[in-house]
mmCIF file of C-alpha atoms in Angstrom:
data_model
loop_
_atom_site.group_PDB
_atom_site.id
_atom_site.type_symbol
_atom_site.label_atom_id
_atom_site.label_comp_id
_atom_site.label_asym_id
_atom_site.label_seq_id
_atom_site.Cartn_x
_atom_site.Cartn_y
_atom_site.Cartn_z
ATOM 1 C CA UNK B 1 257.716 173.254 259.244
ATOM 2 C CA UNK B 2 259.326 172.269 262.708
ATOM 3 C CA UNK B 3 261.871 169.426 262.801
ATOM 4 C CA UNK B 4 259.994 166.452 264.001
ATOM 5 C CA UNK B 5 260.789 164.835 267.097
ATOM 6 C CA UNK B 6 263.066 161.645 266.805
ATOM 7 C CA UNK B 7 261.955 158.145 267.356
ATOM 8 C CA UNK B 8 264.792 157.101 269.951
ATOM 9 C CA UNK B 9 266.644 154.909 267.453
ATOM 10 C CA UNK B 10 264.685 151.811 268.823
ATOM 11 C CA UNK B 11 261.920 151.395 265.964
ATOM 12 C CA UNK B 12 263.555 151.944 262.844
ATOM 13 C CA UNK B 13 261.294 149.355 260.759
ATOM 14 C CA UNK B 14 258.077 150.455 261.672
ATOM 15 C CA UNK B 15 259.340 154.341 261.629
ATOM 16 C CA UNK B 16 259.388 153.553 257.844
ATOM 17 C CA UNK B 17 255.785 152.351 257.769
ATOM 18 C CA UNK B 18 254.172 155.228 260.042
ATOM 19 C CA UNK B 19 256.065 157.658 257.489
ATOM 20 C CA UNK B 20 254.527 156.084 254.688
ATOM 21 C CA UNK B 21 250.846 156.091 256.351
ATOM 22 C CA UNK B 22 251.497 159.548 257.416
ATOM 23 C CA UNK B 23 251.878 160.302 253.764
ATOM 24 C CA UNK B 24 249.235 158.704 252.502
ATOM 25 C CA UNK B 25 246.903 160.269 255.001
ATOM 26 C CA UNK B 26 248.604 163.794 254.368
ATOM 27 C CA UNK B 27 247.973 163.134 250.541
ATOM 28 C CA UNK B 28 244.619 161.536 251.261
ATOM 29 C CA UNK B 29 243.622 165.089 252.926
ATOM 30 C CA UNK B 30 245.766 167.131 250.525
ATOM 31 C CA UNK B 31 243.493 166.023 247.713
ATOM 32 C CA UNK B 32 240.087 166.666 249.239
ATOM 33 C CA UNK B 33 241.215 170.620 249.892
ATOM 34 C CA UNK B 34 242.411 170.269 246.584
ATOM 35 C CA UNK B 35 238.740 169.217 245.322
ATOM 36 C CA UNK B 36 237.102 171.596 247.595
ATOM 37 C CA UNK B 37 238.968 174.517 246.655
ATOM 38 C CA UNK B 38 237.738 173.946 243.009
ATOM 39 C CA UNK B 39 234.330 173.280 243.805
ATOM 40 C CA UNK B 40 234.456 176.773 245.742
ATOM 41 C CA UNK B 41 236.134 178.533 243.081
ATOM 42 C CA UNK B 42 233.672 176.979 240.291
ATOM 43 C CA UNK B 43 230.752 177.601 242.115
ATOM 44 C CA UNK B 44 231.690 181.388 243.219
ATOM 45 C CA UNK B 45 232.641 182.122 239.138
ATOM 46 C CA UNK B 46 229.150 180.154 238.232
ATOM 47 C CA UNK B 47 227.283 182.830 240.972
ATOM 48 C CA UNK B 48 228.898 185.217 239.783
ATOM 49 C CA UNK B 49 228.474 184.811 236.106
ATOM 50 C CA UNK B 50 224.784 183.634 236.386
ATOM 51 C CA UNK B 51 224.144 186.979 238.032
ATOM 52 C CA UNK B 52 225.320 189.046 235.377
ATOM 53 C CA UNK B 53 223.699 186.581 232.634
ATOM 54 C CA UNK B 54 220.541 185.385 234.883
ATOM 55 C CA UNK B 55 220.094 181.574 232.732
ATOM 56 C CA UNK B 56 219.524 180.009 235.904
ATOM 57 C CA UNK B 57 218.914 179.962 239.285
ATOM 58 C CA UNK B 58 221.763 177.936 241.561
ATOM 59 C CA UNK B 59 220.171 178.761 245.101
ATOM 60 C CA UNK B 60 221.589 175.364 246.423
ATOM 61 C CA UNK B 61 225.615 177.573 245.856
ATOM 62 C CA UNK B 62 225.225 178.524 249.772
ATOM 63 C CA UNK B 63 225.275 174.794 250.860
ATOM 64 C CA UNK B 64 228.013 173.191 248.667
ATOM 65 C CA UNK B 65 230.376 176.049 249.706
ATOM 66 C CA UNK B 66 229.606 175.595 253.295
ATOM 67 C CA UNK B 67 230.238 172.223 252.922
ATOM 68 C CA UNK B 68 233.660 172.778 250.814
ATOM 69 C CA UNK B 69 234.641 175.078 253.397
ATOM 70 C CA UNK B 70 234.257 173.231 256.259
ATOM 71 C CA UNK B 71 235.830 170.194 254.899
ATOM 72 C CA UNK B 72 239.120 172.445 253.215
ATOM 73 C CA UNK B 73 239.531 173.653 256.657
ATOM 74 C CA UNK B 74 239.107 171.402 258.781
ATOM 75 C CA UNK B 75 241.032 168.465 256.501
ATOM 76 C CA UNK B 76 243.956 170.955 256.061
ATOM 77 C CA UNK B 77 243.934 171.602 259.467
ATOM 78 C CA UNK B 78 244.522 167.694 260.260
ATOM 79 C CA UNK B 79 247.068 167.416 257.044
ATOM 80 C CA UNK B 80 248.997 170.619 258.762
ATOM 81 C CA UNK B 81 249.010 168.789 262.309
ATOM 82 C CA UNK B 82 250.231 165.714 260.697
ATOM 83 C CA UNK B 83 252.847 167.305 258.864
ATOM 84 C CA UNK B 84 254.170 169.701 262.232
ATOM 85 C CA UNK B 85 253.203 172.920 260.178
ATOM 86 C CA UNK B 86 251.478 174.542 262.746
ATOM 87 C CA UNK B 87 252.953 177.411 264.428
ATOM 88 C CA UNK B 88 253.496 176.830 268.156
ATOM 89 C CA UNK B 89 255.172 178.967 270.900
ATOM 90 C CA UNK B 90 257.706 175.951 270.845
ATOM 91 C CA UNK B 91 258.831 177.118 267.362
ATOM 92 C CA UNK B 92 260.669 180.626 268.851
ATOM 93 C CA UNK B 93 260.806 179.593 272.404
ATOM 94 C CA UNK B 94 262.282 176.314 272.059
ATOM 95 C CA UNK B 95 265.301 177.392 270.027
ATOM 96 C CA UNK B 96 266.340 179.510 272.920
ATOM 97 C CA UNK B 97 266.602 176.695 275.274
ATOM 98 C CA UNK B 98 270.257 175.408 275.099
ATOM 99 C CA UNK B 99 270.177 172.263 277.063
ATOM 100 C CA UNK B 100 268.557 169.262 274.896
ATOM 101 C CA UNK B 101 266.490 167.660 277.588
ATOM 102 C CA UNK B 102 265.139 171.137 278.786
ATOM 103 C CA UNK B 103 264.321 171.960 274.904
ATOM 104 C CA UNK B 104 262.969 168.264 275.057
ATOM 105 C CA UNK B 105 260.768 169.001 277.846
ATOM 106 C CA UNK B 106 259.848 172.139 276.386
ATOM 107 C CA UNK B 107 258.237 170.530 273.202
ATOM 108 C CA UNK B 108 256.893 167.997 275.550
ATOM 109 C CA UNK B 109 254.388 170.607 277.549
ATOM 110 C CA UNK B 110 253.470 172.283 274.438
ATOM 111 C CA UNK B 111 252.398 168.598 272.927
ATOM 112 C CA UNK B 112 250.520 168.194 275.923
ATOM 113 C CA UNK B 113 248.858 171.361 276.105
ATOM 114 C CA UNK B 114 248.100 171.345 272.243
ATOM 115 C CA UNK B 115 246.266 167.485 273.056
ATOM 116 C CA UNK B 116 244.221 168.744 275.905
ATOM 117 C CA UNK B 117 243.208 171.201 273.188
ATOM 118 C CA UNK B 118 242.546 169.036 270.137
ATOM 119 C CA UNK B 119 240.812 166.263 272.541
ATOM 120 C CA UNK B 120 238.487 169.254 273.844
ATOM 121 C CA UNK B 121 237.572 169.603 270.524
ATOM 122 C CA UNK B 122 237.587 166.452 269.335
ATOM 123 C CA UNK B 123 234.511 165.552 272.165
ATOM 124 C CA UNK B 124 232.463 168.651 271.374
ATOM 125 C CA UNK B 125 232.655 168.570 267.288
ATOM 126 C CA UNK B 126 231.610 164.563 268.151
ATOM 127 C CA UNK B 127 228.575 165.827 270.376
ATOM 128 C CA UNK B 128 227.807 168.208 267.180
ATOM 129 C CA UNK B 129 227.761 165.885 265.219
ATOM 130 C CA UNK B 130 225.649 163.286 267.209
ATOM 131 C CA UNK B 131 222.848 165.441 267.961
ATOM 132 C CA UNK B 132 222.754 167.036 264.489
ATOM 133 C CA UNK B 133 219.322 166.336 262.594
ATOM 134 C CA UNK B 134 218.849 169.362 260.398
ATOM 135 C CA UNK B 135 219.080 169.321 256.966
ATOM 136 C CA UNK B 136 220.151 171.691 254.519
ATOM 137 C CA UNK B 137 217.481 173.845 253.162
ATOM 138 C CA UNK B 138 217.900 173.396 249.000
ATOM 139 C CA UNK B 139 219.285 170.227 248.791
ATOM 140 C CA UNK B 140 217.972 168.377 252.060
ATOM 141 C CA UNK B 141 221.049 166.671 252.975
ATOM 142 C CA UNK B 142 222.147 166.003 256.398
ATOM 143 C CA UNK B 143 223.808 168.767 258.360
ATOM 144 C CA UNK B 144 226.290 165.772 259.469
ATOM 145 C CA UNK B 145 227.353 165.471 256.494
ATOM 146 C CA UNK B 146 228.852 169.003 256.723
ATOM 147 C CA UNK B 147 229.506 168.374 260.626
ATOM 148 C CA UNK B 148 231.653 165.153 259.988
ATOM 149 C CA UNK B 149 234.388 166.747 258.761
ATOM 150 C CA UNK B 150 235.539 168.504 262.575
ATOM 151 C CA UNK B 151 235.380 164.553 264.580
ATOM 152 C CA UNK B 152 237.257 162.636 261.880
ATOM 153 C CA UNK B 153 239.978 165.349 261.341
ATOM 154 C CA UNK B 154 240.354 166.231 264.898
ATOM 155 C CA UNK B 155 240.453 162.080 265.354
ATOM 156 C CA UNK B 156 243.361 162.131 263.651
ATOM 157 C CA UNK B 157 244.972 165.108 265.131
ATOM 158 C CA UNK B 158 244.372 163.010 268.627
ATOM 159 C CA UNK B 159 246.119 160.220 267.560
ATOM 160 C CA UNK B 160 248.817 161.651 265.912
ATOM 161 C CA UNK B 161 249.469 164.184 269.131
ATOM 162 C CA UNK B 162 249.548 160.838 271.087
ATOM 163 C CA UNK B 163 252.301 160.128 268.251
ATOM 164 C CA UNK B 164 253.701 163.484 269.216
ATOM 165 C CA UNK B 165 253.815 162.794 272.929
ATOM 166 C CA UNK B 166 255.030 159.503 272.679
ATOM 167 C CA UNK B 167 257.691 160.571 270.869
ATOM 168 C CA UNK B 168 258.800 163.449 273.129
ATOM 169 C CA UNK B 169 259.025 160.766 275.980
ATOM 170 C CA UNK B 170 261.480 159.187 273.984
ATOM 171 C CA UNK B 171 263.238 163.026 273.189
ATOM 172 C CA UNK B 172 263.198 163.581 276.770
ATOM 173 C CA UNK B 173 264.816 160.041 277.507
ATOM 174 C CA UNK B 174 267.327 159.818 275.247
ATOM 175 C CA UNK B 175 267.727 163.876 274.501
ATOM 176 C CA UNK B 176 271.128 163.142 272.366
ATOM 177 C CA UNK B 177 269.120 161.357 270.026
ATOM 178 C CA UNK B 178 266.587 164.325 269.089
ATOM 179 C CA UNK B 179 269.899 166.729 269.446
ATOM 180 C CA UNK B 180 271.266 164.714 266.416
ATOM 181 C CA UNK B 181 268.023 164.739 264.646
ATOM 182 C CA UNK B 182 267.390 168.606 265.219
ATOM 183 C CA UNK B 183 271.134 169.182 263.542
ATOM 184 C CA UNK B 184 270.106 167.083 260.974
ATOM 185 C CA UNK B 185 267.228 169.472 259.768
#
């Protein structure tokens, strides 16, 4: 994972409680792809099993592993952003900029760039999920129960790129500060 930007040295306190939120969220997130994966891997052995050794029928499997999917995915996804573990072109391109402010900058644009993306997103997987009404065929549950997975995790990927840009304001102010912090990693 990248080295995360420093805070500028001026809120040390409440650093210490964003890091613990950020943790909780992370682990929040961590265990619901946890849970998913399982349910995926128990239902696929159950399909598979119960077609070899036909006790049952289990033609609901389609719509719990859609659902697991979606929500592994997409939940990782957010726990990944949180965390800085996505790959960026700032990861290779960055560490060839020598200067600290221009490397500041740098990370800057791409945190910009990545929030025009996420908040993109973020609108249309809302729309989705606002005009959803289907529901699923076996089990008749809402679609948007599936759906609600993409605007809550890309929710928090918006405000924690906000974090992100915030943060690279400060990196581009005070670039010494997120020199020391990079050499620190």
């Amino acid at each position: 994972m990248s080295a995360e930007p420093s805070n500028g040295g001026g809120a040390m306190k409440s650093n210490g409680i964003f890091k613990v939120v950020d943790q909780v969220i992370i682990q929040i997130f961590k265990w619901i792809c946890i849970v998913t994966f399982a349910s995926i891997m128990v239902l696929v052995t159950a399909n598979v099993l119960l077609r070899y050794i036909p006790i049952t029928s289990i033609n609901w499997y389609g719509e719990i592993v859609e659902l697991c999917f979606a929500w592994m995915i997409f939940y990782g996804a957010a726990a990944v952003w949180i965390a800085r573990g996505h790959f960026s072109a700032g990861d290779w391109i960055g560490k060839r900029l020598k200067k600290p402010r221009v490397r500041a900058t740098y990370h800057f644009l791409v945190e910009i760039i990545s929030f025009v993306f996420i908040a993109i997103f973020f609108w249309y997987s809302r729309e989705l999920f606002n005009r959803s009404i289907e529901v699923t065929e076996s089990l008749q549950f809402p679609k948007k129960v599936i759906y609600s997975c993409m605007p809550i995790s890309s929710a928090v990927m918006v405000l924690y790129s906000i974090k992100f840009i915030i943060l690279g304001i400060i990196d581009i102010v005070k670039p010494e500060k997120a020199e020391e912090k990079a050499n620190q990693a």
